[in-house]
Every structure is written in C-alpha cells, then in structure tokens.
PDB file of C-alpha atoms in Angstrom:
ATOM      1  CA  UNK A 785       0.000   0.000   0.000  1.00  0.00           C
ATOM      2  CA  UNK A 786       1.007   3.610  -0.962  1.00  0.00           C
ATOM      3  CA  UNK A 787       2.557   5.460   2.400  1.00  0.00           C
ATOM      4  CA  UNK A 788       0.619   8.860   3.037  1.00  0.00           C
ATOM      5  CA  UNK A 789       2.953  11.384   2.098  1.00  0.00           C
ATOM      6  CA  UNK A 790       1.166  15.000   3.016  1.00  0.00           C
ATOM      7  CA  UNK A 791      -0.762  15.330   6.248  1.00  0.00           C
ATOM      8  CA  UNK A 792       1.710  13.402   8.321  1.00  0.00           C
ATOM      9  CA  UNK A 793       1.253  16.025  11.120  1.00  0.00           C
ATOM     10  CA  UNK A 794      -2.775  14.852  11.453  1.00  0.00           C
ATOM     11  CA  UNK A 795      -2.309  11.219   9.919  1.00  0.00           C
ATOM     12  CA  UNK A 796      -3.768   8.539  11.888  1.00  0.00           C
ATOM     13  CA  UNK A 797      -1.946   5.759  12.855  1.00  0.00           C
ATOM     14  CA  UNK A 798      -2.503   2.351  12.197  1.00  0.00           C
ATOM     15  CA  UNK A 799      -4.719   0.845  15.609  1.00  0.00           C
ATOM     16  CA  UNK A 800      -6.375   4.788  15.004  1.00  0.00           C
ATOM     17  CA  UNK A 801      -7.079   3.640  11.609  1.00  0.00           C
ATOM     18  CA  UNK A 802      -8.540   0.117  12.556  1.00  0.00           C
ATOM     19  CA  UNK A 803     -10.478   1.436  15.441  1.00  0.00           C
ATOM     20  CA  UNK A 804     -12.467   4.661  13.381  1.00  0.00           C
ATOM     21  CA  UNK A 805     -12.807   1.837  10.323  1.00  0.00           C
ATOM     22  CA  UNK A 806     -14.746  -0.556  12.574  1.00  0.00           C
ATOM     23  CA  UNK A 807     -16.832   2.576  14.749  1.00  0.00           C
ATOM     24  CA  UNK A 808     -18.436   4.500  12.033  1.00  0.00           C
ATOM     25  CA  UNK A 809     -21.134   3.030  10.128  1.00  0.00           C
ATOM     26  CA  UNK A 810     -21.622   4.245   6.415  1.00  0.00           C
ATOM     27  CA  UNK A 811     -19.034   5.102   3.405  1.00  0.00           C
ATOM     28  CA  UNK A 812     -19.268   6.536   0.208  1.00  0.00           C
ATOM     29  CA  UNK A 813     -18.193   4.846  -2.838  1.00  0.00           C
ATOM     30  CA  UNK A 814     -17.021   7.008  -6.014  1.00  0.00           C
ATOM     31  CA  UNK A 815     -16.809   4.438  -9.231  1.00  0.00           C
ATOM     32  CA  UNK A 816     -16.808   5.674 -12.680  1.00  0.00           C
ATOM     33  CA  UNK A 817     -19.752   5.031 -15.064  1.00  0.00           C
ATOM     34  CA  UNK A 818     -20.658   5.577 -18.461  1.00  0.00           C
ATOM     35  CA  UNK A 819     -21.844   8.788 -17.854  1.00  0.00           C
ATOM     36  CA  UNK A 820     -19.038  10.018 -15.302  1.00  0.00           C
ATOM     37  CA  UNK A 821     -18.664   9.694 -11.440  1.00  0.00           C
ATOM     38  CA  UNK A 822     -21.188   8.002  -9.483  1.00  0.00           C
ATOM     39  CA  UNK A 823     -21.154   8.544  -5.779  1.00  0.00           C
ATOM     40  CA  UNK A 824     -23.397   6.545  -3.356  1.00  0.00           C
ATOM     41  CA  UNK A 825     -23.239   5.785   0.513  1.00  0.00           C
ATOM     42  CA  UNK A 826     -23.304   2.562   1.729  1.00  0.00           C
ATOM     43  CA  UNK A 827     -22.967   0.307   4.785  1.00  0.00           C
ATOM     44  CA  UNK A 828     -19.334  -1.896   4.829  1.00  0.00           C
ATOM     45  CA  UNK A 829     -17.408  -3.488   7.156  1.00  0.00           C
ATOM     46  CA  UNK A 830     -13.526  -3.554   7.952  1.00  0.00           C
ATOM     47  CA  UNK A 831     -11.823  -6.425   8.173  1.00  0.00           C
ATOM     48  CA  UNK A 832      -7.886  -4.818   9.443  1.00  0.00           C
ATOM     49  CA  UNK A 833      -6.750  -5.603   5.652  1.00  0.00           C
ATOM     50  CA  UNK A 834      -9.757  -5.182   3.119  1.00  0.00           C
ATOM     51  CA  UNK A 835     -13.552  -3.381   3.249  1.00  0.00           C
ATOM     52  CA  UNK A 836     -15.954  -5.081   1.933  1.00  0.00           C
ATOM     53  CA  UNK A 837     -19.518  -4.440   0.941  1.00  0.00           C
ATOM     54  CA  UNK A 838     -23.177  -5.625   0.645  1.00  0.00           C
ATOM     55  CA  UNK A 839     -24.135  -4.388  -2.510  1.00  0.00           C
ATOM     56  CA  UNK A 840     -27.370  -4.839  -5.185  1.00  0.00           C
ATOM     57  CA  UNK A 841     -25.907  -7.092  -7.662  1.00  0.00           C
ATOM     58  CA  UNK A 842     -28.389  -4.647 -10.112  1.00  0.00           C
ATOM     59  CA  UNK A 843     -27.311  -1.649  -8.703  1.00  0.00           C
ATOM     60  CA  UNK A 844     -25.126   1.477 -10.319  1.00  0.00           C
ATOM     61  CA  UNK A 845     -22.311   0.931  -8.710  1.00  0.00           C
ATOM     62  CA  UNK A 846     -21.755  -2.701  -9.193  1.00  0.00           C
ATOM     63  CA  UNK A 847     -22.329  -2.343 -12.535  1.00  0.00           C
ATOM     64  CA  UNK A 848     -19.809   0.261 -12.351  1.00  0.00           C
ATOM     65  CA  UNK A 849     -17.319  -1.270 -10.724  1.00  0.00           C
ATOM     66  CA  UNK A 850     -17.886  -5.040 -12.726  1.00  0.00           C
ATOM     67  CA  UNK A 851     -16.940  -2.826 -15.718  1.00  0.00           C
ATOM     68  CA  UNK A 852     -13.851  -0.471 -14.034  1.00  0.00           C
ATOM     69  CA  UNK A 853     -13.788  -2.113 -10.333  1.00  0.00           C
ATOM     70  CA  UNK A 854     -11.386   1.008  -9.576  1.00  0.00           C
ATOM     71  CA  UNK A 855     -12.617   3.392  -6.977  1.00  0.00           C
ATOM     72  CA  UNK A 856     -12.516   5.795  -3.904  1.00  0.00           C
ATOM     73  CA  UNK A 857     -14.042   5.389  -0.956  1.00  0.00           C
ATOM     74  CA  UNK A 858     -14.742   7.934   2.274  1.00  0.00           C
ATOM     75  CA  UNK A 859     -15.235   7.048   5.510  1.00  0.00           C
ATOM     76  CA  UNK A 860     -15.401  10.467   7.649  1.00  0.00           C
ATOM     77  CA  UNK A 861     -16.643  11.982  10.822  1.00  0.00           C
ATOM     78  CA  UNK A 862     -16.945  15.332  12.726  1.00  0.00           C
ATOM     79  CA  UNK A 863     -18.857  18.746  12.803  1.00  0.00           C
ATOM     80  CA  UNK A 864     -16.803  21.076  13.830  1.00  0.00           C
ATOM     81  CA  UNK A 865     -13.281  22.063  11.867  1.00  0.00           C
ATOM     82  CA  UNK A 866     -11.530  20.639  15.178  1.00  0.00           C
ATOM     83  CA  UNK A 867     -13.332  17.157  15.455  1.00  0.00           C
ATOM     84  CA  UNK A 868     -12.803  16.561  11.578  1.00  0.00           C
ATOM     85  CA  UNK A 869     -11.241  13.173  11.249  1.00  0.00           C
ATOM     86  CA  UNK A 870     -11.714  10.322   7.906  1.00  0.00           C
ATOM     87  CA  UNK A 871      -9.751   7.710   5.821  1.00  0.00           C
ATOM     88  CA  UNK A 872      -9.925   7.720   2.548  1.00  0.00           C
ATOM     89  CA  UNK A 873      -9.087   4.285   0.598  1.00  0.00           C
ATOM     90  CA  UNK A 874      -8.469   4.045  -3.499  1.00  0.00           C
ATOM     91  CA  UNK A 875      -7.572   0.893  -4.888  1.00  0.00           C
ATOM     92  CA  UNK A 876      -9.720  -1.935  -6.634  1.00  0.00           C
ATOM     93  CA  UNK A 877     -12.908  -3.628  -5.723  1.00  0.00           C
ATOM     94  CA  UNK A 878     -13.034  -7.369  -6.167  1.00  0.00           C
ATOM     95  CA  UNK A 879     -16.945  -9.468  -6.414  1.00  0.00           C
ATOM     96  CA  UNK A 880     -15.952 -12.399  -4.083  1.00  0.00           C
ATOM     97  CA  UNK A 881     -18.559 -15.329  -4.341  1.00  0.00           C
ATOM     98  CA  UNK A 882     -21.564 -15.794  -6.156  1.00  0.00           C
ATOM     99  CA  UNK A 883     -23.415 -12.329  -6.888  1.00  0.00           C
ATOM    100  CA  UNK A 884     -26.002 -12.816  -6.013  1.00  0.00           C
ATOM    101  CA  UNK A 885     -25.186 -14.069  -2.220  1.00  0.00           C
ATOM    102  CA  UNK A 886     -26.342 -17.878  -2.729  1.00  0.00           C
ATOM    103  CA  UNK A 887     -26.881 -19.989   0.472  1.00  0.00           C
ATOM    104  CA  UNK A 888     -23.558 -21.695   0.031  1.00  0.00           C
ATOM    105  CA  UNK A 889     -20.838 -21.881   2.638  1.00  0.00           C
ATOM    106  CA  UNK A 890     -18.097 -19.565   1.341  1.00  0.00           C
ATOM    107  CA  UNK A 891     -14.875 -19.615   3.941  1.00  0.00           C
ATOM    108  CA  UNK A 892     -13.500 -16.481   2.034  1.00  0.00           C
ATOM    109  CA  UNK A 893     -16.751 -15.018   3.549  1.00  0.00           C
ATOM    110  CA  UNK A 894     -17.435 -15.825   6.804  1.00  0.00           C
ATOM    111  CA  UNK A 895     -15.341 -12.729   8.593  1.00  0.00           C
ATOM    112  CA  UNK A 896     -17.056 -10.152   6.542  1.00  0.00           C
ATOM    113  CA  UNK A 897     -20.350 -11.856   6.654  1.00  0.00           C
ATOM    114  CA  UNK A 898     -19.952 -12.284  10.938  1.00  0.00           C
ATOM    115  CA  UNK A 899     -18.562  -8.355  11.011  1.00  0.00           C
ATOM    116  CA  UNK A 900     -21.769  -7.265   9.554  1.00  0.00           C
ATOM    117  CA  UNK A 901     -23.845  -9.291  11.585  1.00  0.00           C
ATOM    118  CA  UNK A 902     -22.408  -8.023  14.432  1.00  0.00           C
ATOM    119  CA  UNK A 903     -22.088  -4.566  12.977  1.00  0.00           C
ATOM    120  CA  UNK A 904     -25.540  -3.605  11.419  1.00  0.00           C
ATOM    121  CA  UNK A 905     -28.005  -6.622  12.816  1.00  0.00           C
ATOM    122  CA  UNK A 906     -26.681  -6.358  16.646  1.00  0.00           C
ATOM    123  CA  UNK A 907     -24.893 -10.001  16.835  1.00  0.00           C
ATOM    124  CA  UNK A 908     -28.205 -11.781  14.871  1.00  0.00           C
ATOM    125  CA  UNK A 909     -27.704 -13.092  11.734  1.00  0.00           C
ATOM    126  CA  UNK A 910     -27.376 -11.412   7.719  1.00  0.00           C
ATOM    127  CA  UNK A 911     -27.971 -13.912   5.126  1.00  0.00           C
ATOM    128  CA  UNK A 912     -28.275 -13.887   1.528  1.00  0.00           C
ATOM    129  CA  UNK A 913     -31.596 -12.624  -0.098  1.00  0.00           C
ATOM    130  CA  UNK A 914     -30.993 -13.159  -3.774  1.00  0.00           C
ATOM    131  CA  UNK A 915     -30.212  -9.963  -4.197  1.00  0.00           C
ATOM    132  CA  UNK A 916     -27.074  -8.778  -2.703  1.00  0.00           C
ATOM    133  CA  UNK A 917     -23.278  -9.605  -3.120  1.00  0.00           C
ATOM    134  CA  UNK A 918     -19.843  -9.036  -1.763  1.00  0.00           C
ATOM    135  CA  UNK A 919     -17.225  -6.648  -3.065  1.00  0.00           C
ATOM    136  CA  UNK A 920     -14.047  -6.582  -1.552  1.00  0.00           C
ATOM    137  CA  UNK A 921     -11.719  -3.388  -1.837  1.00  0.00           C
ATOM    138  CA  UNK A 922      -8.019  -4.407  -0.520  1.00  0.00           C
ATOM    139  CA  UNK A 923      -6.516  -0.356  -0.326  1.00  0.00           C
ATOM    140  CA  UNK A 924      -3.751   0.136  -2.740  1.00  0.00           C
ATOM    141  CA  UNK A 925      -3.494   4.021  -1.196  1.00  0.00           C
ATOM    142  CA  UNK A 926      -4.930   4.957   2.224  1.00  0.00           C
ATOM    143  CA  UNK A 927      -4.784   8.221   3.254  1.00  0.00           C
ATOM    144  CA  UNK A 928      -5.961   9.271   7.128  1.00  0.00           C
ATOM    145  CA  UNK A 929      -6.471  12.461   8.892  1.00  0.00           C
ATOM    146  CA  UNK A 930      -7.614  13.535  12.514  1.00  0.00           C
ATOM    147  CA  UNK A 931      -7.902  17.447  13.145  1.00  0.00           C
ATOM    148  CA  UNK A 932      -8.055  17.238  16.636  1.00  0.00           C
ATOM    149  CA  UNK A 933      -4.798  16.289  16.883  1.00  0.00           C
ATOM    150  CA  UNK A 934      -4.136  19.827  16.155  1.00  0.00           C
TER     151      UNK A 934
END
C-alpha cells in the first residue's frame, strides 16, 4: 500500500485507523460510469486488511465497478473544523462469491459476513436474499487524517 505522504502532522496511525474503520457506520463509494462519477453511501465493514460491501448485484455501482472495479471510498466523521477526522481508501474492488449471495458456505466469507452481523443486525444473523453480493476493496493508497490532533 502507498505510504501517506502529506498530512503526516494529522495522519492517523494504524490501531487509530482500525479502530475509526470498525466505529463509524456508512461510506461513500465514487466508481466511474458511463456517464461520469457516481457517488453513493453505503454500509461496509472492515476487516484490518480489506472493506468489503453488501451491494445490489443490479445496482449502479456494481455495474460500475464489474466494468472499471477502480474506486474511492470515504469514511469520515466530525462537525466542527476541530473534530474533523476520515480515511480515505483508493484501490480496486473485487466481487468475491456468487453475486447474487447464494446460500452456500463460502470460507473467504465468513469474517465479513460475521462483522456485519455483528455490525448492522446487533450479533443476529445477515444472510443472503438473492439480491445482494460481496465486493471486496483491498486499499492500494490509504490516506488518514484527525484534526483534533491539532
């Protein structure tokens, strides 16, 4: 992964990193379609290495990102200029399994599939629905910063 250059000053570090990546709750996704940029939010899940999401399989952006699977995503948080903290990820997002989620065991999925759980349905269970899949983005650039450690 590409080492944050500018910003070192307010760059998280790594366990700072990990920690705000598995707190906050929704990301936004920038993919390129057809027509230009598409940005959307979305729920995801970090794993310590790779964020993965729950997408449509019909949806804009994995159509976007089955054709160019390079994007950016943000993860941010704060109000005020002195609480502003994010990470923002580029790299490439991968479809792992069958899109759409089938009812198959899938070892490659049970950590993102058990963060998510635990994550967005309070410890119960996600399962598949015939309409969502898995994308996995593994950062080839992360960039971090934290204002209040102004």
């Amino acid at each position: 992964m590409q080492e944050q250059r500018r910003g070192r000053k307010i760059a998280m570090e790594r366990a700072e990193v990990d920690a705000f990546l598995t707190e906050e709750r929704v990301c936004r996704v920038a993919t390129t379609g057809p027509d230009g940029p598409h940005l959307t939010p979305l729920w995801f899940v970090w794993d310590g290495e790779a964020l993965w999401l729950w997408s449509i399989v019909r949806s804009q952006r994995w159509t976007d990102l089955t054709r160019d699977p390079r994007a950016a995503v943000l993860v941010d948080a704060g109000i005020g200029y002195d609480e502003l903290r994010g990470v923002e990820l580029r790299g490439r997002f991968t479809p792992v399994g069958e899109a759409p989620r089938a009812d198959v065991p899938n070892p490659e999925l049970e950590v993102p599939e058990r963060l998510f759980a635990d994550k967005y349905a309070g410890g119960g269970t996600t399962g598949p629905d015939g309409r969502h899949g898995w994308l996995r983005l593994t950062p080839e650039k992360l960039t971090s910063w934290d204002f209040r450690k102004l």
